[in-house]
Tab-separated table of N, CA and C in Angstrom:
chain	number	residue	atom	x	y	z
Q	1	MET	N	37.432	206.770	-255.170
Q	1	MET	CA	36.142	206.421	-254.581
Q	1	MET	C	35.910	204.928	-254.726
Q	2	VAL	N	35.427	204.297	-253.675
Q	2	VAL	CA	35.154	202.870	-253.677
Q	2	VAL	C	33.783	202.626	-254.280
Q	3	GLU	N	33.684	201.607	-255.129
Q	3	GLU	CA	32.388	201.266	-255.712
Q	3	GLU	C	31.410	200.869	-254.615
Q	4	GLN	N	30.141	201.110	-254.842
Q	4	GLN	CA	29.124	200.811	-253.831
Q	4	GLN	C	28.094	199.836	-254.392
Q	5	ALA	N	28.498	198.616	-254.713
Q	5	ALA	CA	27.563	197.590	-255.148
Q	5	ALA	C	26.867	196.990	-253.935
Q	6	SER	N	25.728	196.371	-254.160
Q	6	SER	CA	24.955	195.863	-253.028
Q	6	SER	C	25.067	194.353	-252.823
Q	7	ALA	N	25.744	193.640	-253.685
Q	7	ALA	CA	25.799	192.178	-253.581
Q	7	ALA	C	26.547	191.731	-252.323
Q	8	ASP	N	25.937	190.805	-251.603
Q	8	ASP	CA	26.539	190.205	-250.406
Q	8	ASP	C	27.716	189.350	-250.861
Q	9	ARG	N	28.920	189.747	-250.487
Q	9	ARG	CA	30.118	189.032	-250.916
Q	9	ARG	C	30.340	187.727	-250.168
Q	10	LEU	N	29.891	187.664	-248.913
Q	10	LEU	CA	30.143	186.480	-248.089
Q	10	LEU	C	28.855	186.043	-247.389
Q	11	PRO	N	27.891	185.532	-248.168
Q	11	PRO	CA	26.640	185.072	-247.549
Q	11	PRO	C	26.861	183.791	-246.763
Q	12	MET	N	25.819	183.327	-246.124
Q	12	MET	CA	25.885	182.072	-245.381
Q	12	MET	C	26.309	180.958	-246.336
Q	13	PRO	N	27.348	180.197	-245.968
Q	13	PRO	CA	27.768	179.086	-246.827
Q	13	PRO	C	26.631	178.071	-247.020
Q	14	GLU	N	26.592	177.468	-248.193
Q	14	GLU	CA	25.552	176.467	-248.469
Q	14	GLU	C	25.710	175.228	-247.600
Q	15	SER	N	26.943	174.856	-247.302
Q	15	SER	CA	27.189	173.745	-246.393
Q	15	SER	C	28.330	174.143	-245.455
Q	16	LEU	N	28.312	173.560	-244.267
Q	16	LEU	CA	29.292	173.902	-243.245
Q	16	LEU	C	30.213	172.723	-242.975
Q	17	ASN	N	31.493	173.018	-242.783
Q	17	ASN	CA	32.425	171.971	-242.380
Q	17	ASN	C	32.283	171.776	-240.857
Q	18	PRO	N	32.914	170.744	-240.301
Q	18	PRO	CA	32.749	170.488	-238.854
Q	18	PRO	C	33.155	171.662	-237.964
Q	19	GLU	N	34.225	172.378	-238.308
Q	19	GLU	CA	34.649	173.527	-237.497
Q	19	GLU	C	33.604	174.638	-237.541
Q	20	GLN	N	33.041	174.868	-238.715
Q	20	GLN	CA	31.993	175.883	-238.838
Q	20	GLN	C	30.747	175.484	-238.056
Q	21	ARG	N	30.381	174.204	-238.104
Q	21	ARG	CA	29.213	173.745	-237.347
Q	21	ARG	C	29.426	173.947	-235.851
Q	22	ARG	N	30.632	173.668	-235.356
Q	22	ARG	CA	30.931	173.890	-233.933
Q	22	ARG	C	30.835	175.382	-233.591
Q	23	ALA	N	31.350	176.235	-234.474
Q	23	ALA	CA	31.291	177.680	-234.223
Q	23	ALA	C	29.843	178.173	-234.205
Q	24	VAL	N	29.029	177.668	-235.129
Q	24	VAL	CA	27.608	178.050	-235.165
Q	24	VAL	C	26.918	177.587	-233.880
Q	25	GLU	N	27.202	176.376	-233.443
Q	25	GLU	CA	26.600	175.863	-232.206
Q	25	GLU	C	26.992	176.737	-231.020
Q	26	ARG	N	28.239	177.138	-230.989
Q	26	ARG	CA	28.715	177.942	-229.855
Q	26	ARG	C	28.019	179.306	-229.804
Q	27	ILE	N	27.883	179.960	-230.950
Q	27	ILE	CA	27.258	181.296	-230.941
Q	27	ILE	C	25.747	181.193	-230.729
Q	28	THR	N	25.107	180.185	-231.308
Q	28	THR	CA	23.652	180.090	-231.165
Q	28	THR	C	23.223	179.623	-229.781
Q	29	SER	N	24.109	178.932	-229.067
Q	29	SER	CA	23.767	178.494	-227.715
Q	29	SER	C	24.077	179.555	-226.661
Q	30	GLY	N	24.701	180.652	-227.071
Q	30	GLY	CA	25.033	181.731	-226.149
Q	30	GLY	C	23.936	182.776	-226.095
Q	31	PRO	N	24.201	183.911	-225.481
Q	31	PRO	CA	23.168	184.941	-225.303
Q	31	PRO	C	22.691	185.589	-226.602
Q	32	ARG	N	23.462	185.484	-227.686
Q	32	ARG	CA	22.989	186.045	-228.962
Q	32	ARG	C	21.835	185.232	-229.524
Q	33	GLY	N	21.899	183.909	-229.330
Q	33	GLY	CA	20.829	183.030	-229.774
Q	33	GLY	C	20.761	182.797	-231.265
Q	34	GLY	N	21.705	183.323	-232.021
Q	34	GLY	CA	21.657	183.137	-233.464
Q	34	GLY	C	22.937	183.590	-234.139
Q	35	LEU	N	23.043	183.236	-235.399
Q	35	LEU	CA	24.175	183.636	-236.236
Q	35	LEU	C	23.649	184.648	-237.236
Q	36	PHE	N	24.168	185.871	-237.216
Q	36	PHE	CA	23.671	186.920	-238.096
Q	36	PHE	C	24.738	187.983	-238.265
Q	37	GLY	N	24.460	188.923	-239.141
Q	37	GLY	CA	25.308	190.100	-239.325
Q	37	GLY	C	26.759	189.765	-239.572
Q	38	PRO	N	27.654	190.340	-238.777
Q	38	PRO	CA	29.086	190.207	-239.036
Q	38	PRO	C	29.607	188.785	-238.857
Q	39	PHE	N	28.859	187.953	-238.152
Q	39	PHE	CA	29.350	186.608	-237.870
Q	39	PHE	C	29.194	185.672	-239.066
Q	40	VAL	N	28.329	186.037	-240.005
Q	40	VAL	CA	28.194	185.228	-241.224
Q	40	VAL	C	29.484	185.299	-242.051
Q	41	PRO	N	29.995	186.479	-242.398
Q	41	PRO	CA	31.268	186.478	-243.127
Q	41	PRO	C	32.431	185.932	-242.299
Q	42	LEU	N	32.421	186.202	-240.991
Q	42	LEU	CA	33.496	185.709	-240.135
Q	42	LEU	C	33.504	184.185	-240.027
Q	43	LEU	N	32.393	183.549	-240.357
Q	43	LEU	CA	32.302	182.102	-240.281
Q	43	LEU	C	33.303	181.412	-241.215
Q	44	ARG	N	33.825	182.123	-242.217
Q	44	ARG	CA	34.853	181.546	-243.090
Q	44	ARG	C	36.092	181.153	-242.286
Q	45	ALA	N	36.314	181.821	-241.169
Q	45	ALA	CA	37.411	181.506	-240.243
Q	45	ALA	C	36.754	181.183	-238.903
Q	46	PRO	N	36.238	179.967	-238.718
Q	46	PRO	CA	35.384	179.660	-237.563
Q	46	PRO	C	36.044	179.871	-236.206
Q	47	GLU	N	37.326	179.573	-236.077
Q	47	GLU	CA	37.983	179.798	-234.786
Q	47	GLU	C	38.100	181.292	-234.506
Q	48	LEU	N	38.427	182.065	-235.525
Q	48	LEU	CA	38.481	183.520	-235.369
Q	48	LEU	C	37.099	184.058	-235.019
Q	49	MET	N	36.062	183.593	-235.730
Q	49	MET	CA	34.710	184.057	-235.443
Q	49	MET	C	34.355	183.782	-233.983
Q	50	THR	N	34.672	182.608	-233.498
Q	50	THR	CA	34.359	182.257	-232.119
Q	50	THR	C	35.084	183.178	-231.148
Q	51	ARG	N	36.359	183.385	-231.366
Q	51	ARG	CA	37.115	184.240	-230.446
Q	51	ARG	C	36.623	185.685	-230.499
Q	52	VAL	N	36.343	186.181	-231.700
Q	52	VAL	CA	35.844	187.555	-231.843
Q	52	VAL	C	34.481	187.679	-231.163
Q	53	GLN	N	33.587	186.744	-231.435
Q	53	GLN	CA	32.239	186.871	-230.868
Q	53	GLN	C	32.248	186.722	-229.353
Q	54	LEU	N	33.206	185.986	-228.794
Q	54	LEU	CA	33.293	185.884	-227.339
Q	54	LEU	C	33.712	187.211	-226.703
Q	55	VAL	N	34.557	187.963	-227.387
Q	55	VAL	CA	34.884	189.309	-226.899
Q	55	VAL	C	33.607	190.153	-226.890
Q	56	GLY	N	32.865	190.098	-227.988
Q	56	GLY	CA	31.611	190.847	-228.066
Q	56	GLY	C	30.585	190.389	-227.051
Q	57	GLU	N	30.529	189.091	-226.810
Q	57	GLU	CA	29.610	188.559	-225.804
Q	57	GLU	C	29.927	189.166	-224.434
Q	58	TYR	N	31.206	189.237	-224.098
Q	58	TYR	CA	31.592	189.872	-222.835
Q	58	TYR	C	31.175	191.343	-222.830
Q	59	LEU	N	31.522	192.058	-223.892
Q	59	LEU	CA	31.236	193.497	-223.935
Q	59	LEU	C	29.736	193.775	-223.870
Q	60	ARG	N	28.922	192.974	-224.528
Q	60	ARG	CA	27.481	193.223	-224.563
Q	60	ARG	C	26.760	192.738	-223.319
Q	61	PHE	N	27.205	191.615	-222.757
Q	61	PHE	CA	26.390	190.963	-221.739
Q	61	PHE	C	27.025	190.877	-220.355
Q	62	GLU	N	28.310	191.192	-220.226
Q	62	GLU	CA	28.976	191.035	-218.938
Q	62	GLU	C	29.780	192.262	-218.505
Q	63	SER	N	29.951	193.204	-219.357
Q	63	SER	CA	30.787	194.368	-219.111
Q	63	SER	C	30.255	195.230	-217.969
Q	64	GLU	N	31.171	195.944	-217.328
Q	64	GLU	CA	30.788	196.933	-216.312
Q	64	GLU	C	30.421	198.277	-216.936
Q	65	LEU	N	30.710	198.457	-218.211
Q	65	LEU	CA	30.365	199.696	-218.904
Q	65	LEU	C	28.836	199.821	-218.927
Q	66	PRO	N	28.292	200.917	-218.422
Q	66	PRO	CA	26.832	201.067	-218.431
Q	66	PRO	C	26.264	200.918	-219.848
Q	67	ASP	N	25.099	200.296	-219.926
Q	67	ASP	CA	24.490	199.988	-221.226
Q	67	ASP	C	24.365	201.207	-222.129
Q	68	HIS	N	23.922	202.333	-221.580
Q	68	HIS	CA	23.713	203.507	-222.431
Q	68	HIS	C	25.040	204.029	-222.996
Q	69	LEU	N	26.131	203.866	-222.256
Q	69	LEU	CA	27.439	204.300	-222.777
Q	69	LEU	C	27.958	203.329	-223.826
Q	70	ARG	N	27.734	202.029	-223.611
Q	70	ARG	CA	28.127	201.047	-224.628
Q	70	ARG	C	27.381	201.317	-225.929
Q	71	GLU	N	26.074	201.521	-225.834
Q	71	GLU	CA	25.290	201.760	-227.047
Q	71	GLU	C	25.670	203.080	-227.712
Q	72	LEU	N	25.999	204.094	-226.924
Q	72	LEU	CA	26.514	205.349	-227.468
Q	72	LEU	C	27.737	205.078	-228.338
Q	73	LEU	N	28.686	204.333	-227.801
Q	73	LEU	CA	29.932	204.055	-228.511
Q	73	LEU	C	29.674	203.262	-229.788
Q	74	ILE	N	28.774	202.295	-229.723
Q	74	ILE	CA	28.455	201.496	-230.908
Q	74	ILE	C	27.845	202.375	-231.987
Q	75	LEU	N	26.934	203.259	-231.606
Q	75	LEU	CA	26.328	204.153	-232.596
Q	75	LEU	C	27.362	205.107	-233.183
Q	76	LEU	N	28.285	205.580	-232.368
Q	76	LEU	CA	29.346	206.448	-232.892
Q	76	LEU	C	30.212	205.703	-233.909
Q	77	VAL	N	30.536	204.452	-233.616
Q	77	VAL	CA	31.316	203.654	-234.574
Q	77	VAL	C	30.501	203.429	-235.848
Q	78	ALA	N	29.231	203.067	-235.701
Q	78	ALA	CA	28.383	202.841	-236.874
Q	78	ALA	C	28.312	204.098	-237.740
Q	79	ARG	N	28.171	205.253	-237.105
Q	79	ARG	CA	28.132	206.516	-237.854
Q	79	ARG	C	29.466	206.761	-238.557
Q	80	ASP	N	30.557	206.543	-237.842
Q	80	ASP	CA	31.885	206.785	-238.401
Q	80	ASP	C	32.155	205.898	-239.614
Q	81	TRP	N	31.658	204.672	-239.600
Q	81	TRP	CA	31.889	203.718	-240.687
Q	81	TRP	C	30.716	203.631	-241.657
Q	82	ASP	N	29.690	204.493	-241.498
Q	82	ASP	CA	28.485	204.413	-242.340
Q	82	ASP	C	27.963	202.984	-242.395
Q	83	GLN	N	27.827	202.369	-241.237
Q	83	GLN	CA	27.481	200.955	-241.139
Q	83	GLN	C	26.029	200.806	-240.705
Q	84	ASP	N	25.142	200.618	-241.691
Q	84	ASP	CA	23.708	200.546	-241.426
Q	84	ASP	C	23.271	199.313	-240.648
Q	85	PHE	N	23.923	198.164	-240.828
Q	85	PHE	CA	23.532	196.983	-240.050
Q	85	PHE	C	23.771	197.257	-238.565
Q	86	GLU	N	24.974	197.719	-238.244
Q	86	GLU	CA	25.316	198.022	-236.852
Q	86	GLU	C	24.368	199.080	-236.284
Q	87	TRP	N	24.127	200.131	-237.071
Q	87	TRP	CA	23.221	201.195	-236.646
Q	87	TRP	C	21.821	200.634	-236.392
Q	88	GLY	N	21.273	199.938	-237.376
Q	88	GLY	CA	19.912	199.440	-237.272
Q	88	GLY	C	19.721	198.411	-236.170
Q	89	HIS	N	20.744	197.628	-235.908
Q	89	HIS	CA	20.659	196.634	-234.845
Q	89	HIS	C	20.726	197.293	-233.462
Q	90	HIS	N	21.517	198.358	-233.353
Q	90	HIS	CA	21.763	198.932	-232.024
Q	90	HIS	C	20.913	200.147	-231.671
Q	91	VAL	N	20.274	200.812	-232.612
Q	91	VAL	CA	19.415	201.947	-232.247
Q	91	VAL	C	18.313	201.521	-231.274
Q	92	PRO	N	17.602	200.410	-231.519
Q	92	PRO	CA	16.588	200.012	-230.521
Q	92	PRO	C	17.203	199.682	-229.155
Q	93	LEU	N	18.395	199.090	-229.149
Q	93	LEU	CA	19.073	198.794	-227.887
Q	93	LEU	C	19.492	200.084	-227.184
Q	94	ALA	N	19.904	201.075	-227.965
Q	94	ALA	CA	20.278	202.371	-227.395
Q	94	ALA	C	19.063	203.032	-226.742
Q	95	ARG	N	17.949	202.986	-227.434
Q	95	ARG	CA	16.723	203.567	-226.857
Q	95	ARG	C	16.327	202.834	-225.581
Q	96	ALA	N	16.379	201.503	-225.620
Q	96	ALA	CA	16.004	200.709	-224.443
Q	96	ALA	C	16.949	200.955	-223.270
Q	97	SER	N	18.194	201.328	-223.569
Q	97	SER	CA	19.167	201.586	-222.499
Q	97	SER	C	18.992	202.966	-221.874
Q	98	GLY	N	18.140	203.784	-222.473
Q	98	GLY	CA	17.913	205.126	-221.952
Q	98	GLY	C	18.693	206.216	-222.656
Q	99	LEU	N	19.408	205.883	-223.719
Q	99	LEU	CA	20.110	206.923	-224.474
Q	99	LEU	C	19.064	207.807	-225.138
Q	100	GLY	N	19.184	209.103	-224.961
Q	100	GLY	CA	18.163	210.035	-225.418
Q	100	GLY	C	18.047	210.148	-226.927
Q	101	GLU	N	16.840	210.442	-227.375
Q	101	GLU	CA	16.592	210.647	-228.810
Q	101	GLU	C	17.438	211.802	-229.356
Q	102	ASP	N	17.681	212.818	-228.518
Q	102	ASP	CA	18.510	213.936	-228.965
Q	102	ASP	C	19.937	213.465	-229.247
Q	103	VAL	N	20.435	212.566	-228.422
Q	103	VAL	CA	21.778	212.022	-228.611
Q	103	VAL	C	21.821	211.181	-229.882
Q	104	ILE	N	20.843	210.301	-230.056
Q	104	ILE	CA	20.795	209.430	-231.237
Q	104	ILE	C	20.705	210.263	-232.514
Q	105	ALA	N	19.827	211.256	-232.520
Q	105	ALA	CA	19.667	212.104	-233.707
Q	105	ALA	C	20.938	212.899	-234.011
Q	106	THR	N	21.611	213.368	-232.974
Q	106	THR	CA	22.836	214.137	-233.177
Q	106	THR	C	23.952	213.251	-233.723
Q	107	ILE	N	24.049	212.020	-233.223
Q	107	ILE	CA	25.033	211.092	-233.776
Q	107	ILE	C	24.724	210.840	-235.250
Q	108	ALA	N	23.462	210.556	-235.564
Q	108	ALA	CA	23.068	210.284	-236.952
Q	108	ALA	C	23.457	211.438	-237.871
Q	109	ALA	N	23.312	212.662	-237.365
Q	109	ALA	CA	23.611	213.854	-238.167
Q	109	ALA	C	25.099	214.197	-238.178
Q	110	GLY	N	25.897	213.464	-237.391
Q	110	GLY	CA	27.330	213.761	-237.334
Q	110	GLY	C	27.658	214.991	-236.506
Q	111	GLY	N	26.814	215.300	-235.529
Q	111	GLY	CA	26.991	216.497	-234.720
Q	111	GLY	C	27.958	216.325	-233.554
Q	112	ALA	N	28.062	217.386	-232.772
Q	112	ALA	CA	28.960	217.443	-231.615
Q	112	ALA	C	28.279	216.850	-230.386
Q	113	PRO	N	29.068	216.437	-229.395
Q	113	PRO	CA	28.517	215.789	-228.205
Q	113	PRO	C	27.405	216.579	-227.518
Q	114	VAL	N	26.332	215.850	-227.206
Q	114	VAL	CA	25.187	216.375	-226.452
Q	114	VAL	C	24.827	215.341	-225.403
Q	115	GLY	N	23.930	215.718	-224.507
Q	115	GLY	CA	23.426	214.771	-223.527
Q	115	GLY	C	24.003	215.003	-222.152
Q	116	PRO	N	23.730	214.076	-221.247
Q	116	PRO	CA	24.238	214.189	-219.887
Q	116	PRO	C	25.761	214.132	-219.845
Q	117	HIS	N	26.326	214.506	-218.722
Q	117	HIS	CA	27.785	214.588	-218.579
Q	117	HIS	C	28.494	213.300	-218.967
Q	118	ASP	N	28.024	212.144	-218.482
Q	118	ASP	CA	28.725	210.890	-218.792
Q	118	ASP	C	28.702	210.587	-220.287
Q	119	VAL	N	27.604	210.889	-220.949
Q	119	VAL	CA	27.498	210.670	-222.397
Q	119	VAL	C	28.476	211.573	-223.140
Q	120	ARG	N	28.500	212.845	-222.769
Q	120	ARG	CA	29.439	213.767	-223.429
Q	120	ARG	C	30.882	213.369	-223.169
Q	121	ALA	N	31.198	212.913	-221.958
Q	121	ALA	CA	32.567	212.511	-221.617
Q	121	ALA	C	33.015	211.319	-222.458
Q	122	PHE	N	32.156	210.320	-222.604
Q	122	PHE	CA	32.532	209.140	-223.386
Q	122	PHE	C	32.481	209.412	-224.882
Q	123	TRP	N	31.635	210.320	-225.309
Q	123	TRP	CA	31.601	210.728	-226.717
Q	123	TRP	C	32.927	211.404	-227.076
Q	124	ARG	N	33.394	212.295	-226.215
Q	124	ARG	CA	34.687	212.965	-226.460
Q	124	ARG	C	35.844	211.957	-226.444
Q	125	LEU	N	35.798	211.014	-225.513
Q	125	LEU	CA	36.818	209.971	-225.463
Q	125	LEU	C	36.874	209.223	-226.801
Q	126	ALA	N	35.716	208.802	-227.291
Q	126	ALA	CA	35.652	208.079	-228.566
Q	126	ALA	C	36.126	208.948	-229.718
Q	127	ALA	N	35.679	210.189	-229.756
Q	127	ALA	CA	36.055	211.075	-230.863
Q	127	ALA	C	37.558	211.313	-230.908
Q	128	GLU	N	38.159	211.570	-229.758
Q	128	GLU	CA	39.609	211.800	-229.731
Q	128	GLU	C	40.366	210.541	-230.131
Q	129	LEU	N	39.930	209.412	-229.636
Q	129	LEU	CA	40.622	208.165	-229.932
Q	129	LEU	C	40.525	207.815	-231.417
Q	130	VAL	N	39.336	207.939	-231.980
Q	130	VAL	CA	39.134	207.568	-233.389
Q	130	VAL	C	39.771	208.583	-234.334
Q	131	ARG	N	39.587	209.857	-234.062
Q	131	ARG	CA	40.104	210.884	-234.991
Q	131	ARG	C	41.574	211.204	-234.771
Q	132	GLY	N	41.996	211.254	-233.507
Q	132	GLY	CA	43.363	211.661	-233.214
Q	132	GLY	C	44.287	210.535	-232.808
Q	133	HIS	N	43.727	209.329	-232.673
Q	133	HIS	CA	44.496	208.130	-232.305
Q	133	HIS	C	45.154	208.250	-230.932
Q	134	ALA	N	44.605	209.114	-230.108
Q	134	ALA	CA	45.080	209.304	-228.734
Q	134	ALA	C	43.954	209.988	-227.962
Q	135	VAL	N	44.124	210.053	-226.633
Q	135	VAL	CA	43.136	210.714	-225.789
Q	135	VAL	C	43.875	211.676	-224.873
Q	136	GLY	N	43.437	212.922	-224.848
Q	136	GLY	CA	44.047	213.920	-223.992
Q	136	GLY	C	43.803	213.650	-222.515
Q	137	ASP	N	44.658	214.201	-221.680
Q	137	ASP	CA	44.570	213.983	-220.238
Q	137	ASP	C	43.227	214.424	-219.664
Q	138	ALA	N	42.758	215.592	-220.054
Q	138	ALA	CA	41.494	216.105	-219.506
Q	138	ALA	C	40.320	215.216	-219.916
Q	139	THR	N	40.296	214.785	-221.163
Q	139	THR	CA	39.221	213.918	-221.652
Q	139	THR	C	39.243	212.578	-220.935
Q	140	PHE	N	40.443	212.020	-220.779
Q	140	PHE	CA	40.591	210.735	-220.098
Q	140	PHE	C	40.120	210.852	-218.646
Q	141	ALA	N	40.572	211.891	-217.959
Q	141	ALA	CA	40.196	212.094	-216.561
Q	141	ALA	C	38.688	212.303	-216.420
Q	142	ASP	N	38.085	213.013	-217.357
Q	142	ASP	CA	36.642	213.261	-217.312
Q	142	ASP	C	35.869	211.950	-217.482
Q	143	ALA	N	36.316	211.081	-218.377
Q	143	ALA	CA	35.647	209.794	-218.572
Q	143	ALA	C	35.815	208.905	-217.340
Q	144	VAL	N	37.013	208.881	-216.769
Q	144	VAL	CA	37.238	208.100	-215.545
Q	144	VAL	C	36.343	208.625	-214.420
Q	145	ALA	N	36.260	209.936	-214.277
Q	145	ALA	CA	35.415	210.521	-213.231
Q	145	ALA	C	33.940	210.184	-213.467
Q	146	ALA	N	33.541	210.092	-214.727
Q	146	ALA	CA	32.141	209.822	-215.052
Q	146	ALA	C	31.732	208.379	-214.797
Q	147	ALA	N	32.641	207.416	-215.026
Q	147	ALA	CA	32.220	206.014	-214.920
Q	147	ALA	C	33.294	205.061	-214.393
Q	148	GLY	N	34.511	205.533	-214.146
Q	148	GLY	CA	35.551	204.673	-213.589
Q	148	GLY	C	36.512	204.114	-214.616
Q	149	GLU	N	37.645	203.645	-214.114
Q	149	GLU	CA	38.701	203.131	-214.987
Q	149	GLU	C	38.291	201.888	-215.759
Q	150	VAL	N	37.573	200.978	-215.109
Q	150	VAL	CA	37.144	199.756	-215.799
Q	150	VAL	C	36.263	200.123	-216.987
Q	151	ALA	N	35.331	201.033	-216.792
Q	151	ALA	CA	34.445	201.448	-217.879
Q	151	ALA	C	35.232	202.094	-219.018
Q	152	VAL	N	36.258	202.861	-218.686
Q	152	VAL	CA	37.060	203.493	-219.731
Q	152	VAL	C	37.807	202.439	-220.548
Q	153	VAL	N	38.411	201.462	-219.880
Q	153	VAL	CA	39.112	200.394	-220.596
Q	153	VAL	C	38.131	199.620	-221.473
Q	154	GLU	N	36.977	199.277	-220.908
Q	154	GLU	CA	35.981	198.547	-221.693
Q	154	GLU	C	35.438	199.401	-222.840
Q	155	ALA	N	35.355	200.701	-222.654
Q	155	ALA	CA	34.923	201.594	-223.730
Q	155	ALA	C	35.920	201.565	-224.884
Q	156	ILE	N	37.190	201.614	-224.570
Q	156	ILE	CA	38.228	201.594	-225.607
Q	156	ILE	C	38.140	200.303	-226.420
Q	157	VAL	N	37.991	199.177	-225.722
Q	157	VAL	CA	37.894	197.893	-226.418
Q	157	VAL	C	36.580	197.806	-227.198
Q	158	THR	N	35.501	198.354	-226.664
Q	158	THR	CA	34.219	198.372	-227.379
Q	158	THR	C	34.358	199.104	-228.708
Q	159	ILE	N	35.022	200.238	-228.695
Q	159	ILE	CA	35.238	200.994	-229.931
Q	159	ILE	C	36.015	200.141	-230.939
Q	160	GLY	N	37.073	199.495	-230.489
Q	160	GLY	CA	37.858	198.652	-231.388
Q	160	GLY	C	37.085	197.455	-231.894
Q	161	TYR	N	36.339	196.811	-231.028
Q	161	TYR	CA	35.556	195.632	-231.403
Q	161	TYR	C	34.516	195.985	-232.463
Q	162	TYR	N	33.725	197.021	-232.210
Q	162	TYR	CA	32.673	197.373	-233.158
Q	162	TYR	C	33.243	197.974	-234.444
Q	163	THR	N	34.421	198.557	-234.378
Q	163	THR	CA	35.103	198.979	-235.605
Q	163	THR	C	35.456	197.751	-236.439
Q	164	THR	N	35.949	196.704	-235.796
Q	164	THR	CA	36.255	195.449	-236.496
Q	164	THR	C	35.007	194.898	-237.183
Q	165	LEU	N	33.887	194.884	-236.468
Q	165	LEU	CA	32.649	194.378	-237.064
Q	165	LEU	C	32.189	195.260	-238.217
Q	166	ALA	N	32.293	196.573	-238.057
Q	166	ALA	CA	31.887	197.488	-239.126
Q	166	ALA	C	32.744	197.284	-240.375
Q	167	MET	N	34.049	197.170	-240.186
Q	167	MET	CA	34.934	196.942	-241.331
Q	167	MET	C	34.593	195.616	-242.013
Q	168	THR	N	34.347	194.584	-241.221
Q	168	THR	CA	34.005	193.271	-241.771
Q	168	THR	C	32.739	193.353	-242.607
Q	169	MET	N	31.711	193.970	-242.060
Q	169	MET	CA	30.435	194.049	-242.792
Q	169	MET	C	30.528	194.957	-244.005
Q	170	ASN	N	31.273	196.049	-243.905
Q	170	ASN	CA	31.435	196.914	-245.073
Q	170	ASN	C	32.162	196.189	-246.199
Q	171	ALA	N	33.221	195.473	-245.861
Q	171	ALA	CA	33.980	194.748	-246.882
Q	171	ALA	C	33.170	193.592	-247.460
Q	172	ALA	N	32.412	192.897	-246.610
Q	172	ALA	CA	31.620	191.748	-247.058
Q	172	ALA	C	30.301	192.153	-247.698
Q	173	ARG	N	29.948	193.425	-247.539
Q	173	ARG	CA	28.652	193.940	-248.005
Q	173	ARG	C	27.494	193.156	-247.386
Q	174	THR	N	27.585	193.003	-246.073
Q	174	THR	CA	26.542	192.296	-245.331
Q	174	THR	C	25.207	192.995	-245.536
Q	175	PRO	N	24.186	192.266	-245.945
Q	175	PRO	CA	22.884	192.906	-246.190
Q	175	PRO	C	22.247	193.415	-244.894
Q	176	ILE	N	21.474	194.473	-245.036
Q	176	ILE	CA	20.788	195.089	-243.907
Q	176	ILE	C	19.325	194.666	-243.968
Q	177	PRO	N	18.785	194.121	-242.881
Q	177	PRO	CA	17.357	193.753	-242.895
Q	177	PRO	C	16.475	194.951	-243.239
Q	178	ASP	N	15.406	194.677	-243.960
Q	178	ASP	CA	14.494	195.741	-244.411
Q	178	ASP	C	13.913	196.553	-243.274
Q	179	ASP	N	13.724	195.940	-242.099
Q	179	ASP	CA	13.082	196.646	-240.994
Q	179	ASP	C	14.064	197.423	-240.113
Q	180	TYR	N	15.336	197.444	-240.478
Q	180	TYR	CA	16.322	198.184	-239.698
Q	180	TYR	C	16.281	199.671	-240.038
Q	181	GLU	N	16.374	200.488	-239.005
Q	181	GLU	CA	16.520	201.934	-239.201
Q	181	GLU	C	17.860	202.183	-239.861
Q	182	ARG	N	17.897	203.123	-240.803
Q	182	ARG	CA	19.121	203.415	-241.555
Q	182	ARG	C	19.689	204.768	-241.182
Q	183	LEU	N	20.985	204.896	-241.384
Q	183	LEU	CA	21.643	206.195	-241.223
Q	183	LEU	C	21.216	207.120	-242.351
Q	184	PRO	N	21.221	208.430	-242.083
Q	184	PRO	CA	20.867	209.350	-243.183
Q	184	PRO	C	21.965	209.388	-244.229
């Protein structure tokens, strides 16, 4: 069993070197508007942080994957990794995207896929990929039929991206803001 201490292992550095300052400028001038969460520990490797956050910027703000499906996938990753920062940051976005309260509650409880057809199709895609490290033909075809090939590819990368962020925050013990909703 891994110890569960609460100390932030990689807080915001007291001073920034020139590469870190450039990385902070790049992320704060983009659609995120700030440096927070997983990007604080990633700032130790500023070029990596920039490249990682640019992938996320595309997935969050430019992707063809419908918003409610993206938020579904993020919540599934947060649940899988017991990642309260990711959960608390994205639950309001999931609600705003139209993801149903029944879906959110079922994810929080670790339940089986519920919701409209496209939600269930992408939930199954994520579950098979994360648990079985592959996706069956029927599941893949159902997801493609629900939202198209581009959305399926972007869904796969979304799962990997948010898994990376969850692992980073879990290892760094990134603090969760007091006003964030928590996983049960």
